[in-house]
mmCIF file of C-alpha atoms in Angstrom:
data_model
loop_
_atom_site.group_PDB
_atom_site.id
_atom_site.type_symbol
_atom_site.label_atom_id
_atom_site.label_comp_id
_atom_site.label_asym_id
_atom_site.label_seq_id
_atom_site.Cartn_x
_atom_site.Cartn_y
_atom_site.Cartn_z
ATOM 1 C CA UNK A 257 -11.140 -5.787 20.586
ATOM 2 C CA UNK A 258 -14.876 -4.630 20.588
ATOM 3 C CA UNK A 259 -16.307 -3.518 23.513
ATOM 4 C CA UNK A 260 -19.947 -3.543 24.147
ATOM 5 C CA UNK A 261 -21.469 -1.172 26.403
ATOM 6 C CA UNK A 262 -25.437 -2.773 27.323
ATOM 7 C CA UNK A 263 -26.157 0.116 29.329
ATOM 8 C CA UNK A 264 -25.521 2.756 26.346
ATOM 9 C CA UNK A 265 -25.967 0.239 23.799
ATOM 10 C CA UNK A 266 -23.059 1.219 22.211
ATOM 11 C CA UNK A 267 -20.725 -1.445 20.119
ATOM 12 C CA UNK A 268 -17.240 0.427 20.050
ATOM 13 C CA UNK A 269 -14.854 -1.029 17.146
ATOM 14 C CA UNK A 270 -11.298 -0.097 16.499
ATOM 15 C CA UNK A 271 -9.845 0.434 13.037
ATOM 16 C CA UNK A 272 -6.288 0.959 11.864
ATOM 17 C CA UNK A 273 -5.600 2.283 8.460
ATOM 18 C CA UNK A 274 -1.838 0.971 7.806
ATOM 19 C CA UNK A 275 0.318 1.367 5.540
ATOM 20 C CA UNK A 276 3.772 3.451 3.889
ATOM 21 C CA UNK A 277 4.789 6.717 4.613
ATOM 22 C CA UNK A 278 2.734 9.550 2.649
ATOM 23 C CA UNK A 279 0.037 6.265 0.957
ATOM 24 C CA UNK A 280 -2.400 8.030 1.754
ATOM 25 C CA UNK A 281 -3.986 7.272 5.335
ATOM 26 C CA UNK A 282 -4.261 10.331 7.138
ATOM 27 C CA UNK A 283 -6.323 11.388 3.628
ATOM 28 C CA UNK A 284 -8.771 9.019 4.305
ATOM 29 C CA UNK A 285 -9.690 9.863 7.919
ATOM 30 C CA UNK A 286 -9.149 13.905 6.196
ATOM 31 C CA UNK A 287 -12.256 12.853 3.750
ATOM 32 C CA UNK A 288 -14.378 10.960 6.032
ATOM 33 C CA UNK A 289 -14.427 13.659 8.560
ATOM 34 C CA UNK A 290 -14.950 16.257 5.842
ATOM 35 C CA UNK A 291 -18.096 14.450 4.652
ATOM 36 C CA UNK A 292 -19.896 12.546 7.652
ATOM 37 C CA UNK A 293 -22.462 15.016 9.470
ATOM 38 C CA UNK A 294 -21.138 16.652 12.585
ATOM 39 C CA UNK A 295 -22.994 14.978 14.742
ATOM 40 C CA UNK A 296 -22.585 11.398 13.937
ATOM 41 C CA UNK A 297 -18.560 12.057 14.385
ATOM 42 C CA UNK A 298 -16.219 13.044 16.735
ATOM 43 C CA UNK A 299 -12.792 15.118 16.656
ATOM 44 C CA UNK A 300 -9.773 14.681 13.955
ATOM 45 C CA UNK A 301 -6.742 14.159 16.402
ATOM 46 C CA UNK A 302 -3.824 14.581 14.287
ATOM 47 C CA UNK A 303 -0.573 14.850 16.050
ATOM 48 C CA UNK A 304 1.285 15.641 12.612
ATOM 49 C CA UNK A 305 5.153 17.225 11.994
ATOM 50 C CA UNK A 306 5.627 21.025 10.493
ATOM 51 C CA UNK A 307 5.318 19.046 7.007
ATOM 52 C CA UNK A 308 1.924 17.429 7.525
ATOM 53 C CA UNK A 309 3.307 14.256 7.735
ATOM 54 C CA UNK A 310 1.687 12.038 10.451
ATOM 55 C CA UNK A 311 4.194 11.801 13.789
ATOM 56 C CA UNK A 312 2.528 8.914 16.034
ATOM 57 C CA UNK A 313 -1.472 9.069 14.856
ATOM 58 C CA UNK A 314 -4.848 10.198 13.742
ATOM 59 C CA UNK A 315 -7.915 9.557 15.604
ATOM 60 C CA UNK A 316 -11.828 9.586 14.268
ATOM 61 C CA UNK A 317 -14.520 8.685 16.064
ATOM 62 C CA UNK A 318 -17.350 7.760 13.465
ATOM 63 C CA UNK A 319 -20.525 6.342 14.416
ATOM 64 C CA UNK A 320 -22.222 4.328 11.765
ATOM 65 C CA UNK A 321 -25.970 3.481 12.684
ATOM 66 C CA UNK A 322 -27.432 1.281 14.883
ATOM 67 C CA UNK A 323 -27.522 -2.934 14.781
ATOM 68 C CA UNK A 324 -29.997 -4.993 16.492
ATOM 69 C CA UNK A 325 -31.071 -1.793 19.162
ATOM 70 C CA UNK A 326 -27.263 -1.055 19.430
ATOM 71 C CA UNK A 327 -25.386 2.202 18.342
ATOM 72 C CA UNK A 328 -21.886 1.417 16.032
ATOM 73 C CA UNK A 329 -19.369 3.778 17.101
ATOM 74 C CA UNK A 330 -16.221 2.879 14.724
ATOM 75 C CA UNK A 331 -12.920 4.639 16.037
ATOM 76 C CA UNK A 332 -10.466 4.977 13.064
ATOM 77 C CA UNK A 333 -6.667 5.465 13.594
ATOM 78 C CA UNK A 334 -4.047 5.748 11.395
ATOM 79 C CA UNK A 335 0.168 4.850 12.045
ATOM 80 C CA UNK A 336 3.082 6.270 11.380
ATOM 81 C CA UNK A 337 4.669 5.887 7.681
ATOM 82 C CA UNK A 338 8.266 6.265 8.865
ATOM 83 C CA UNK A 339 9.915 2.502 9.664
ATOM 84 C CA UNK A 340 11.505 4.587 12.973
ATOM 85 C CA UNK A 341 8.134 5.017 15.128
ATOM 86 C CA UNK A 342 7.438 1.154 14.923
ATOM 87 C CA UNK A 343 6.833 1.270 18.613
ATOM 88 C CA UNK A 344 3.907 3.724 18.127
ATOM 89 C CA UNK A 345 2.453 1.481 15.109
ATOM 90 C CA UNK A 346 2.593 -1.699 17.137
ATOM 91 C CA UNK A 347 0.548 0.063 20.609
ATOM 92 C CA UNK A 348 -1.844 1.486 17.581
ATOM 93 C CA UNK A 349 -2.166 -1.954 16.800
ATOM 94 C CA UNK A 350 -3.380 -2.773 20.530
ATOM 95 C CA UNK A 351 -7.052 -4.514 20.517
ATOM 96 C CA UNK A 352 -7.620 -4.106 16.760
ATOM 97 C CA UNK A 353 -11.125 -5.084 15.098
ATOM 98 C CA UNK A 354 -10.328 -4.558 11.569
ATOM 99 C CA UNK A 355 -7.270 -3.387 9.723
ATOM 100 C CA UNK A 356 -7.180 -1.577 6.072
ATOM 101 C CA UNK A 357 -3.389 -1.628 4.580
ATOM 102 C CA UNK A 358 -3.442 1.824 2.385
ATOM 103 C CA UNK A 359 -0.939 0.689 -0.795
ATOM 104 C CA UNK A 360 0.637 3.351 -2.599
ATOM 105 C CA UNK A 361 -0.283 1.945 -6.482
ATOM 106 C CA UNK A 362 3.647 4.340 -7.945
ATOM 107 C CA UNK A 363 5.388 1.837 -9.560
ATOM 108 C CA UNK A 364 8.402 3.514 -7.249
ATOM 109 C CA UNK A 365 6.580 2.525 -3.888
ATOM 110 C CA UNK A 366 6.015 -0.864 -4.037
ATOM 111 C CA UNK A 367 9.379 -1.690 -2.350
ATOM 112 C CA UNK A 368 7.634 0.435 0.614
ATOM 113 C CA UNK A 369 4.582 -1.025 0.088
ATOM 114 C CA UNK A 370 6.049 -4.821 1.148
ATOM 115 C CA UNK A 371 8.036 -3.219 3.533
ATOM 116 C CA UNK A 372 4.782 -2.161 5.637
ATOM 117 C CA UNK A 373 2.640 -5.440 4.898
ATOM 118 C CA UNK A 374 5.379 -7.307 6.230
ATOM 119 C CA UNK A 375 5.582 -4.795 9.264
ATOM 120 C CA UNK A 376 2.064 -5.446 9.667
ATOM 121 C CA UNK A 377 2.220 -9.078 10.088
ATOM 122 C CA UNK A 378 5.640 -8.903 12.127
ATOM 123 C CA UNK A 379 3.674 -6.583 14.447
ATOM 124 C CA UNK A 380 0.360 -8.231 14.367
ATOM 125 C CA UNK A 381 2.331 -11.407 14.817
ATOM 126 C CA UNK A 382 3.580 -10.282 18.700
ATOM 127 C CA UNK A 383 -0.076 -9.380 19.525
ATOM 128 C CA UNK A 384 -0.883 -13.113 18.741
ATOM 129 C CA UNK A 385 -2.854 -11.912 16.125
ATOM 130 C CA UNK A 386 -3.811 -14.198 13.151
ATOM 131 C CA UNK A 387 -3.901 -11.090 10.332
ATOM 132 C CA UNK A 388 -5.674 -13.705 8.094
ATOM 133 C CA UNK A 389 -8.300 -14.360 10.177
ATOM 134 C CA UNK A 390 -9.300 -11.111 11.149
ATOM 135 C CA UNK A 391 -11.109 -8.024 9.568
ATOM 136 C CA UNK A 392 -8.741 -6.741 6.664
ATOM 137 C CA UNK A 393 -9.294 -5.004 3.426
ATOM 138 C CA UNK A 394 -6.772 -3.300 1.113
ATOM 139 C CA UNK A 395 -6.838 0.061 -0.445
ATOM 140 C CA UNK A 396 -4.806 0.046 -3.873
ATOM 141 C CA UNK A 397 -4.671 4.185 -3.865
ATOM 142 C CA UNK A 398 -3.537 6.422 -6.261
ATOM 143 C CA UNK A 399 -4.848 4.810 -9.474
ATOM 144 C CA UNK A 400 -5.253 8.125 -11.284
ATOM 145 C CA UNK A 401 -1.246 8.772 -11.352
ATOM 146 C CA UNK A 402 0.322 7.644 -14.374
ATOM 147 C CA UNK A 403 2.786 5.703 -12.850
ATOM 148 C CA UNK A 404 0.453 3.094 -11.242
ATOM 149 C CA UNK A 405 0.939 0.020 -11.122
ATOM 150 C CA UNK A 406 -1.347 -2.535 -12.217
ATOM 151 C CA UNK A 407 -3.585 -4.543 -9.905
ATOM 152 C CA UNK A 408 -2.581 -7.818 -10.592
ATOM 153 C CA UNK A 409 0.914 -7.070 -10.249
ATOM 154 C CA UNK A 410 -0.261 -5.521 -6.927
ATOM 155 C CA UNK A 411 -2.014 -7.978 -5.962
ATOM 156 C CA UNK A 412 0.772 -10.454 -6.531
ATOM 157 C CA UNK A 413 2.923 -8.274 -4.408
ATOM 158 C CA UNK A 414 0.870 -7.811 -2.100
ATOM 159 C CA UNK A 415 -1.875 -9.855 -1.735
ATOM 160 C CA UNK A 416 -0.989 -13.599 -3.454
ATOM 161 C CA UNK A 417 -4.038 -14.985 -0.914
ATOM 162 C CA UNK A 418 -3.310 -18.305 1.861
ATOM 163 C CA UNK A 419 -4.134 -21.310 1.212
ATOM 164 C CA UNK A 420 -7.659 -22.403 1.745
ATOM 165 C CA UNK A 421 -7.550 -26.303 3.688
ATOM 166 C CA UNK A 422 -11.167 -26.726 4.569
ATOM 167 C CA UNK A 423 -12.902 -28.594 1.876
ATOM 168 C CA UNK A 424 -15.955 -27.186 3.129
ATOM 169 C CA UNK A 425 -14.501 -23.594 1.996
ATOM 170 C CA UNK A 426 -13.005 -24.745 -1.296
ATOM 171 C CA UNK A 427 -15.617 -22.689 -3.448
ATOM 172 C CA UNK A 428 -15.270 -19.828 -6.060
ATOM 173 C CA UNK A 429 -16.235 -16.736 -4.875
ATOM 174 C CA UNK A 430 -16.222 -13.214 -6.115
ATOM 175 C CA UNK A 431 -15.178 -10.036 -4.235
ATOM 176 C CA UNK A 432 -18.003 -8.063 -3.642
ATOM 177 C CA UNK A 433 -15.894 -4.561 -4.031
ATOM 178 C CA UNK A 434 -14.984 -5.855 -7.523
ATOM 179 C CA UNK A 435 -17.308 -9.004 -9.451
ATOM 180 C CA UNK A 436 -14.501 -9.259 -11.561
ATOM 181 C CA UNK A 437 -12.335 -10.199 -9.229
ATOM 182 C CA UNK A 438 -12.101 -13.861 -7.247
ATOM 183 C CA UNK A 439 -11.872 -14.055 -4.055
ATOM 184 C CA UNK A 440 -11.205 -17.547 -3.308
ATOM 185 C CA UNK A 441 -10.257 -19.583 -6.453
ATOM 186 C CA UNK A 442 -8.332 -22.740 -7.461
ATOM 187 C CA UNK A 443 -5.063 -22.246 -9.013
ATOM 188 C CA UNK A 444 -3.999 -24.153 -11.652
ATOM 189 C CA UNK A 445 -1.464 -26.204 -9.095
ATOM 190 C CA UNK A 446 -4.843 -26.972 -7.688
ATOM 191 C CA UNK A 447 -4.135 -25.283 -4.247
ATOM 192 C CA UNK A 448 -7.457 -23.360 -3.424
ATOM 193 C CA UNK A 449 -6.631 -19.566 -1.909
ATOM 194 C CA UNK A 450 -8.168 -16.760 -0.819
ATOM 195 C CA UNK A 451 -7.116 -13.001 -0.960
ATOM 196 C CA UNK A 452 -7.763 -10.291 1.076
ATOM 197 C CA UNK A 453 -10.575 -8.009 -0.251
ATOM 198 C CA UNK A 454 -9.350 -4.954 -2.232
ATOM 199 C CA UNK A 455 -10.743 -1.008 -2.957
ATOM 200 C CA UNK A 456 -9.327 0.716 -5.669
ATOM 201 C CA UNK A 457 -9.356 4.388 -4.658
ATOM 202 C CA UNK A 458 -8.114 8.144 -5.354
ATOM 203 C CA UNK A 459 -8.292 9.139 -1.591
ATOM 204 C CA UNK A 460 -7.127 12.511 -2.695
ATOM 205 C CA UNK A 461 -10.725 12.922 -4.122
ATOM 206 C CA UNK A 462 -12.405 10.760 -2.230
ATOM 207 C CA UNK A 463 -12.995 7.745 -4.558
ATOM 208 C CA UNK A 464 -12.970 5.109 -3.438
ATOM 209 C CA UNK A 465 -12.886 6.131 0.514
ATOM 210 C CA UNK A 466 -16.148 5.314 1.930
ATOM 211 C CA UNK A 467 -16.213 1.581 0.136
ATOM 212 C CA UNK A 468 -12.813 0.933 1.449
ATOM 213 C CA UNK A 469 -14.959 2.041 5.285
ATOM 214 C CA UNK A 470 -17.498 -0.250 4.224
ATOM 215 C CA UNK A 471 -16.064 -3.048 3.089
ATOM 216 C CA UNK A 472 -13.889 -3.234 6.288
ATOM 217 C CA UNK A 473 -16.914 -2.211 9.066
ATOM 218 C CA UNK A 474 -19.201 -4.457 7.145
ATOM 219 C CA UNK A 475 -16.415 -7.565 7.865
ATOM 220 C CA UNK A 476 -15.758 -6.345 11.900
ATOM 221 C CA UNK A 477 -19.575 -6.513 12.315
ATOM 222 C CA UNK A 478 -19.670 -9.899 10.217
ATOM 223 C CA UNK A 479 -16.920 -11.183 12.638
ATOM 224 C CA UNK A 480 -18.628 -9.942 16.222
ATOM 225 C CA UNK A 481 -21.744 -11.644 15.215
ATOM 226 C CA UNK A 482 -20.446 -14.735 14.938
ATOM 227 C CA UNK A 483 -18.475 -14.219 17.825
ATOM 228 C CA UNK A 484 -21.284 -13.116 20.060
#
């Protein structure tokens, strides 16, 4: 979790971009590193295979500005595609602030696609981890391929929102990555649910990249104020 150093002033946050195997993770850390200034970031770790593909992680350091006298240092990480390094996703995993699930939008991938969200909440599960009550934003990438999928049959897949059981919560409300969107509604069964927020991106060019960053620093800070 966060760690706050008073005699730096430094808030420290830890951020895992998740997701299927070539979705498109280690190309957002590849873009954010590419366009922050030097000295507001640290080094690109990649420990990658002969075909680029990512073998246990990448690692940015990012610093973000300052809050209340203290300096945001964000440390990004991404996991492992491939199902077979599970053990390096779940220590990845390890004190987590905030989470962004990287969705591959082919028409082709979704079968990987709920194959890693439920990996995610298997994982997240052992930590004790409530992955609904944390930090968590999903990336829909890809949207310029023609093959994409749309978003509400992503979003079904993918993100069909929890049930909502506090009254005092039971309110419309829009995601502010996308107006047209609800966040928490009222179905017509008359649950109430919310859904994750979502980013539609083309990593590969960079849209869509630094909202997805944030959307998901803007809830980690969100949650260790209230927590402080």
């Amino acid at each position: 979790m966060s760690v706050i150093n008073y005699a730096s002033r430094e808030i420290n946050c830890k951020i895992v971009y998740y997701g299927p195997g070539l979705g498109g993770k280690t190309t957002n850390l590849e873009h954010v590193y590419a366009r922050v200034a030097p000295d507001t970031r640290g080094k690109l770790i990649s420990l990658a295979t002969e075909n680029e593909r990512t073998l246990f992680f990448d690692f940015l350091p990012v610093d973000l500005g300052t809050i209340r006298g203290f300096k945001t240092r964000f440390h990004l990480y991404t996991v492992p595609g491939q199902v077979y390094y599970n053990a390096s996703r779940k220590l990845i995993l390890k004190g987590v602030d905030g989470v962004v699930f990287v969705a591959d939008s082919q028409v082709e991938r979704q079968e990987a696609n709920i194959e890693a969200m439920q990996n995610l909440y298997d994982n997240m599960a052992e930590y004790g981890y409530d992955i609904t009550r944390m930090p968590f934003v999903i990336q829909y990438n890809k949207r310029d391929l023609p093959n994409a999928a749309p978003i509400d049959d992503l979003d079904g897949l993918l993100n069909p929102g929890f049930e909502i059981v506090d009254p005092a919560r039971q309110r419309q409300m829009a995601d502010p990555n996308n107006p047209s969107r609800l966040l928490i509604e009222q179905l017509p069964t008359g649950e109430w649910i919310e859904r994750v927020p979502s980013v539609e991106a083309v990593a590969v060019a960079g849209d869509g990249v630094f909202d997805t960053l944030k959307a998901v620093s803007k809830l980690v800070l969100k949650s260790l104020a209230s927590s402080s």
